[in-house]
PDB file of C-alpha atoms in Angstrom:
ATOM      1  CA  UNK A   1     134.939  55.012 177.957  1.00 38.00           C
ATOM      2  CA  UNK A   2     136.423  56.050 181.151  1.00 43.00           C
ATOM      3  CA  UNK A   3     134.147  55.545 184.366  1.00 43.00           C
ATOM      4  CA  UNK A   4     133.196  59.488 185.070  1.00 40.00           C
ATOM      5  CA  UNK A   5     132.003  59.419 180.540  1.00 49.00           C
ATOM      6  CA  UNK A   6     129.849  56.630 181.362  1.00 57.00           C
ATOM      7  CA  UNK A   7     128.190  57.457 184.641  1.00 62.00           C
ATOM      8  CA  UNK A   8     127.320  60.556 182.983  1.00 63.00           C
ATOM      9  CA  UNK A   9     125.752  59.030 179.592  1.00 67.00           C
ATOM     10  CA  UNK A  10     124.378  56.204 181.767  1.00 76.00           C
ATOM     11  CA  UNK A  11     123.347  58.767 184.671  1.00 80.00           C
ATOM     12  CA  UNK A  12     124.902  56.267 187.274  1.00 89.00           C
ATOM     13  CA  UNK A  13     128.525  54.280 187.345  1.00 91.00           C
ATOM     14  CA  UNK A  14     127.815  50.354 186.606  1.00 93.00           C
ATOM     15  CA  UNK A  15     130.757  48.831 188.107  1.00 93.00           C
ATOM     16  CA  UNK A  16     129.586  50.413 191.257  1.00 94.00           C
ATOM     17  CA  UNK A  17     125.697  49.723 191.399  1.00 95.00           C
ATOM     18  CA  UNK A  18     126.239  46.620 190.631  1.00 96.00           C
ATOM     19  CA  UNK A  19     128.483  45.737 193.559  1.00 96.00           C
ATOM     20  CA  UNK A  20     125.992  47.812 195.512  1.00 96.00           C
ATOM     21  CA  UNK A  21     123.859  45.034 194.025  1.00 96.00           C
ATOM     22  CA  UNK A  22     125.194  42.200 194.310  1.00 96.00           C
ATOM     23  CA  UNK A  23     126.569  43.125 198.437  1.00 95.00           C
ATOM     24  CA  UNK A  24     122.657  44.363 199.497  1.00 96.00           C
ATOM     25  CA  UNK A  25     120.390  42.639 196.839  1.00 94.00           C
ATOM     26  CA  UNK A  26     117.685  44.149 195.509  1.00 93.00           C
ATOM     27  CA  UNK A  27     116.002  46.964 197.419  1.00 92.00           C
ATOM     28  CA  UNK A  28     112.821  46.164 199.105  1.00 88.00           C
ATOM     29  CA  UNK A  29     110.603  48.251 197.473  1.00 86.00           C
ATOM     30  CA  UNK A  30     110.963  49.734 193.698  1.00 84.00           C
ATOM     31  CA  UNK A  31     109.808  53.038 192.565  1.00 83.00           C
ATOM     32  CA  UNK A  32     105.836  52.729 190.721  1.00 78.00           C
ATOM     33  CA  UNK A  33     107.982  55.082 188.076  1.00 79.00           C
ATOM     34  CA  UNK A  34     111.355  56.497 186.335  1.00 82.00           C
ATOM     35  CA  UNK A  35     111.488  60.087 185.677  1.00 80.00           C
ATOM     36  CA  UNK A  36     112.900  63.252 188.832  1.00 79.00           C
ATOM     37  CA  UNK A  37     114.475  61.652 191.172  1.00 78.00           C
ATOM     38  CA  UNK A  38     114.406  58.081 189.962  1.00 82.00           C
ATOM     39  CA  UNK A  39     116.268  58.052 186.445  1.00 85.00           C
ATOM     40  CA  UNK A  40     117.883  54.227 186.886  1.00 90.00           C
ATOM     41  CA  UNK A  41     116.330  51.227 189.193  1.00 91.00           C
ATOM     42  CA  UNK A  42     117.950  47.779 189.572  1.00 94.00           C
ATOM     43  CA  UNK A  43     116.072  45.569 188.229  1.00 93.00           C
ATOM     44  CA  UNK A  44     117.320  41.971 188.857  1.00 94.00           C
ATOM     45  CA  UNK A  45     120.632  39.943 190.254  1.00 95.00           C
ATOM     46  CA  UNK A  46     122.243  36.285 189.664  1.00 95.00           C
ATOM     47  CA  UNK A  47     125.073  35.789 191.186  1.00 94.00           C
ATOM     48  CA  UNK A  48     126.582  32.997 190.475  1.00 89.00           C
ATOM     49  CA  UNK A  49     129.743  31.329 191.336  1.00 80.00           C
ATOM     50  CA  UNK A  50     131.583  32.599 188.995  1.00 85.00           C
ATOM     51  CA  UNK A  51     129.036  34.982 187.633  1.00 90.00           C
ATOM     52  CA  UNK A  52     126.726  37.294 188.555  1.00 93.00           C
ATOM     53  CA  UNK A  53     124.764  39.124 185.619  1.00 95.00           C
ATOM     54  CA  UNK A  54     122.748  42.427 187.236  1.00 96.00           C
ATOM     55  CA  UNK A  55     120.046  44.165 185.257  1.00 94.00           C
ATOM     56  CA  UNK A  56     119.119  48.489 185.331  1.00 94.00           C
ATOM     57  CA  UNK A  57     115.947  49.889 184.151  1.00 90.00           C
ATOM     58  CA  UNK A  58     116.630  53.671 183.087  1.00 89.00           C
ATOM     59  CA  UNK A  59     115.315  56.833 181.764  1.00 85.00           C
ATOM     60  CA  UNK A  60     117.487  58.855 179.647  1.00 82.00           C
ATOM     61  CA  UNK A  61     118.216  63.307 179.056  1.00 77.00           C
ATOM     62  CA  UNK A  62     114.624  62.826 176.517  1.00 80.00           C
ATOM     63  CA  UNK A  63     112.992  60.173 178.383  1.00 79.00           C
ATOM     64  CA  UNK A  64     113.320  57.600 176.119  1.00 82.00           C
ATOM     65  CA  UNK A  65     113.658  53.620 178.114  1.00 84.00           C
ATOM     66  CA  UNK A  66     116.081  51.844 178.475  1.00 88.00           C
ATOM     67  CA  UNK A  67     117.537  48.219 179.958  1.00 89.00           C
ATOM     68  CA  UNK A  68     121.059  47.938 181.256  1.00 92.00           C
ATOM     69  CA  UNK A  69     122.274  44.466 181.237  1.00 93.00           C
ATOM     70  CA  UNK A  70     125.849  44.260 183.489  1.00 94.00           C
ATOM     71  CA  UNK A  71     128.201  40.986 183.498  1.00 92.00           C
ATOM     72  CA  UNK A  72     130.389  40.793 186.051  1.00 92.00           C
ATOM     73  CA  UNK A  73     133.108  38.231 187.466  1.00 89.00           C
ATOM     74  CA  UNK A  74     134.833  38.124 191.387  1.00 89.00           C
ATOM     75  CA  UNK A  75     138.443  39.153 191.141  1.00 85.00           C
ATOM     76  CA  UNK A  76     141.116  37.712 193.837  1.00 80.00           C
ATOM     77  CA  UNK A  77     140.802  39.085 197.248  1.00 83.00           C
ATOM     78  CA  UNK A  78     136.150  38.721 196.567  1.00 83.00           C
ATOM     79  CA  UNK A  79     136.003  42.073 194.722  1.00 90.00           C
ATOM     80  CA  UNK A  80     133.971  41.895 192.181  1.00 93.00           C
ATOM     81  CA  UNK A  81     134.898  43.433 188.331  1.00 91.00           C
ATOM     82  CA  UNK A  82     132.327  44.349 185.466  1.00 91.00           C
ATOM     83  CA  UNK A  83     133.684  42.305 182.325  1.00 89.00           C
ATOM     84  CA  UNK A  84     130.960  44.343 179.672  1.00 89.00           C
ATOM     85  CA  UNK A  85     127.242  44.672 179.431  1.00 90.00           C
ATOM     86  CA  UNK A  86     124.677  46.086 176.588  1.00 87.00           C
ATOM     87  CA  UNK A  87     121.515  48.310 176.581  1.00 86.00           C
ATOM     88  CA  UNK A  88     118.401  47.828 174.565  1.00 83.00           C
ATOM     89  CA  UNK A  89     115.957  50.405 174.089  1.00 80.00           C
ATOM     90  CA  UNK A  90     112.906  48.254 175.630  1.00 76.00           C
ATOM     91  CA  UNK A  91     109.740  48.451 173.820  1.00 67.00           C
ATOM     92  CA  UNK A  92     106.739  49.751 174.615  1.00 62.00           C
ATOM     93  CA  UNK A  93     105.862  47.399 176.863  1.00 59.00           C
ATOM     94  CA  UNK A  94     108.816  47.031 178.908  1.00 59.00           C
ATOM     95  CA  UNK A  95     108.329  51.201 179.574  1.00 58.00           C
ATOM     96  CA  UNK A  96     105.401  49.756 182.056  1.00 66.00           C
ATOM     97  CA  UNK A  97     108.372  47.030 183.954  1.00 72.00           C
ATOM     98  CA  UNK A  98     108.303  49.282 187.880  1.00 76.00           C
ATOM     99  CA  UNK A  99     104.973  47.114 187.587  1.00 78.00           C
ATOM    100  CA  UNK A 100     103.614  43.729 188.074  1.00 81.00           C
ATOM    101  CA  UNK A 101     103.922  41.205 185.132  1.00 85.00           C
ATOM    102  CA  UNK A 102     101.661  39.817 182.829  1.00 85.00           C
ATOM    103  CA  UNK A 103     100.494  36.335 182.948  1.00 89.00           C
ATOM    104  CA  UNK A 104     101.425  33.366 180.357  1.00 88.00           C
ATOM    105  CA  UNK A 105      98.390  33.974 177.918  1.00 87.00           C
ATOM    106  CA  UNK A 106      99.962  37.685 178.137  1.00 82.00           C
ATOM    107  CA  UNK A 107     102.990  36.170 177.229  1.00 80.00           C
ATOM    108  CA  UNK A 108     102.261  33.881 174.778  1.00 83.00           C
ATOM    109  CA  UNK A 109     104.228  31.412 176.835  1.00 88.00           C
ATOM    110  CA  UNK A 110     105.942  31.341 180.693  1.00 89.00           C
ATOM    111  CA  UNK A 111     108.971  33.034 179.133  1.00 87.00           C
ATOM    112  CA  UNK A 112     110.357  35.184 176.466  1.00 78.00           C
ATOM    113  CA  UNK A 113     114.075  35.477 175.872  1.00 78.00           C
ATOM    114  CA  UNK A 114     115.112  39.188 175.508  1.00 68.00           C
ATOM    115  CA  UNK A 115     118.436  39.744 174.081  1.00 66.00           C
ATOM    116  CA  UNK A 116     120.956  37.898 174.719  1.00 72.00           C
ATOM    117  CA  UNK A 117     125.113  37.841 174.472  1.00 75.00           C
ATOM    118  CA  UNK A 118     128.283  36.085 174.205  1.00 73.00           C
ATOM    119  CA  UNK A 119     131.643  37.113 175.960  1.00 77.00           C
ATOM    120  CA  UNK A 120     135.289  35.239 175.625  1.00 71.00           C
ATOM    121  CA  UNK A 121     136.049  35.326 179.195  1.00 69.00           C
ATOM    122  CA  UNK A 122     139.914  33.388 178.592  1.00 66.00           C
ATOM    123  CA  UNK A 123     141.981  34.569 180.145  1.00 62.00           C
ATOM    124  CA  UNK A 124     144.015  35.286 177.713  1.00 52.00           C
ATOM    125  CA  UNK A 125     141.904  36.431 174.684  1.00 54.00           C
ATOM    126  CA  UNK A 126     144.307  36.466 172.340  1.00 48.00           C
ATOM    127  CA  UNK A 127     144.642  33.399 171.659  1.00 48.00           C
ATOM    128  CA  UNK A 128     142.555  30.782 169.096  1.00 54.00           C
ATOM    129  CA  UNK A 129     141.499  28.023 171.717  1.00 56.00           C
ATOM    130  CA  UNK A 130     140.351  27.211 174.292  1.00 55.00           C
ATOM    131  CA  UNK A 131     137.603  30.048 174.298  1.00 55.00           C
ATOM    132  CA  UNK A 132     135.494  30.194 177.692  1.00 72.00           C
ATOM    133  CA  UNK A 133     132.632  31.473 176.084  1.00 78.00           C
ATOM    134  CA  UNK A 134     130.210  33.294 179.146  1.00 84.00           C
ATOM    135  CA  UNK A 135     126.870  34.401 177.863  1.00 86.00           C
ATOM    136  CA  UNK A 136     124.221  36.872 179.813  1.00 87.00           C
ATOM    137  CA  UNK A 137     121.192  39.074 179.594  1.00 87.00           C
ATOM    138  CA  UNK A 138     117.853  38.975 180.773  1.00 88.00           C
ATOM    139  CA  UNK A 139     114.348  37.257 180.636  1.00 90.00           C
ATOM    140  CA  UNK A 140     111.086  38.000 180.525  1.00 89.00           C
ATOM    141  CA  UNK A 141     108.339  35.920 183.023  1.00 92.00           C
ATOM    142  CA  UNK A 142     104.839  35.467 183.401  1.00 92.00           C
ATOM    143  CA  UNK A 143     103.529  36.657 186.540  1.00 94.00           C
ATOM    144  CA  UNK A 144     102.986  32.095 186.875  1.00 96.00           C
ATOM    145  CA  UNK A 145     106.924  31.641 187.420  1.00 96.00           C
ATOM    146  CA  UNK A 146     108.580  32.222 191.304  1.00 96.00           C
ATOM    147  CA  UNK A 147     111.824  30.287 190.314  1.00 96.00           C
ATOM    148  CA  UNK A 148     114.063  29.925 188.267  1.00 96.00           C
ATOM    149  CA  UNK A 149     116.738  27.009 187.701  1.00 95.00           C
ATOM    150  CA  UNK A 150     120.044  27.764 186.281  1.00 92.00           C
ATOM    151  CA  UNK A 151     122.275  24.488 187.032  1.00 88.00           C
ATOM    152  CA  UNK A 152     121.638  23.789 191.213  1.00 89.00           C
ATOM    153  CA  UNK A 153     121.292  27.680 191.995  1.00 92.00           C
ATOM    154  CA  UNK A 154     117.905  28.958 192.418  1.00 95.00           C
ATOM    155  CA  UNK A 155     116.829  32.567 191.324  1.00 95.00           C
ATOM    156  CA  UNK A 156     113.702  34.397 193.482  1.00 94.00           C
ATOM    157  CA  UNK A 157     111.533  35.997 190.389  1.00 93.00           C
ATOM    158  CA  UNK A 158     110.886  39.609 190.928  1.00 92.00           C
ATOM    159  CA  UNK A 159     107.296  41.044 191.019  1.00 89.00           C
ATOM    160  CA  UNK A 160     107.807  43.222 187.559  1.00 88.00           C
ATOM    161  CA  UNK A 161     109.343  39.785 186.470  1.00 90.00           C
ATOM    162  CA  UNK A 162     112.683  40.365 184.455  1.00 89.00           C
ATOM    163  CA  UNK A 163     115.724  38.107 185.628  1.00 93.00           C
ATOM    164  CA  UNK A 164     119.281  39.036 184.554  1.00 93.00           C
ATOM    165  CA  UNK A 165     120.675  35.564 183.878  1.00 92.00           C
ATOM    166  CA  UNK A 166     124.738  34.674 183.158  1.00 90.00           C
ATOM    167  CA  UNK A 167     126.002  31.120 181.855  1.00 88.00           C
ATOM    168  CA  UNK A 168     128.862  29.363 180.642  1.00 82.00           C
ATOM    169  CA  UNK A 169     128.361  28.908 176.837  1.00 75.00           C
ATOM    170  CA  UNK A 170     128.034  25.629 175.537  1.00 70.00           C
ATOM    171  CA  UNK A 171     128.014  24.651 171.854  1.00 68.00           C
ATOM    172  CA  UNK A 172     123.764  23.404 172.798  1.00 76.00           C
ATOM    173  CA  UNK A 173     122.917  25.911 175.467  1.00 79.00           C
ATOM    174  CA  UNK A 174     122.222  25.787 178.595  1.00 87.00           C
ATOM    175  CA  UNK A 175     119.121  24.304 180.183  1.00 90.00           C
ATOM    176  CA  UNK A 176     116.686  26.364 182.608  1.00 93.00           C
ATOM    177  CA  UNK A 177     113.694  25.666 184.632  1.00 96.00           C
ATOM    178  CA  UNK A 178     111.044  27.637 184.926  1.00 96.00           C
ATOM    179  CA  UNK A 179     109.196  26.722 188.081  1.00 97.00           C
ATOM    180  CA  UNK A 180     105.685  28.373 189.842  1.00 96.00           C
ATOM    181  CA  UNK A 181     105.184  29.551 192.888  1.00 95.00           C
ATOM    182  CA  UNK A 182     105.293  26.120 195.142  1.00 95.00           C
ATOM    183  CA  UNK A 183     108.077  24.573 193.540  1.00 94.00           C
ATOM    184  CA  UNK A 184     106.134  22.892 189.721  1.00 96.00           C
ATOM    185  CA  UNK A 185     107.555  22.622 187.112  1.00 96.00           C
ATOM    186  CA  UNK A 186     106.002  25.096 184.351  1.00 96.00           C
ATOM    187  CA  UNK A 187     108.321  25.430 181.818  1.00 94.00           C
ATOM    188  CA  UNK A 188     111.478  24.552 180.427  1.00 93.00           C
ATOM    189  CA  UNK A 189     114.154  26.585 177.947  1.00 90.00           C
ATOM    190  CA  UNK A 190     117.324  27.287 176.047  1.00 88.00           C
ATOM    191  CA  UNK A 191     119.927  29.994 176.905  1.00 87.00           C
ATOM    192  CA  UNK A 192     122.124  29.897 173.813  1.00 80.00           C
TER     193      UNK A 192
END
């Protein structure tokens, strides 16, 4: 799809809005609901050394609620390049995504991993080996989780609890630590 077509279909241009989000961070206040003037809003941001993931919530033209996750990597000169992304129809629980998140009893644990995907980030993708797989996705976190630790990087969890992540996908997955608001270890999960 050309960027113009994607903007007409989604209601925003993912590459432009993702770059804006990386440069300026999440807005201090999100709209209370989507609709009217607010057809989409940024949800979360993860910026690693060589990968970034952004997540947006949006309403389409008929009022259906969608979650979009985009994977970016830096090019020479420091400009972020949109590599791939995905859209998933939101669960009925996700339609209240802009409200504060539930506790761990409502989620049956501290985290619920949503859909994730893998992307071949090899500079020559037509070669059979070696692949450089990158994973990206979105995780729903309980109200008790304040920080997600992915490798050496600590990510503050937004108030609504949906966090986009990107990682170097290995054969055994990547271990993520979930920390409380005071830094105590709550749980761990494996991203594949």
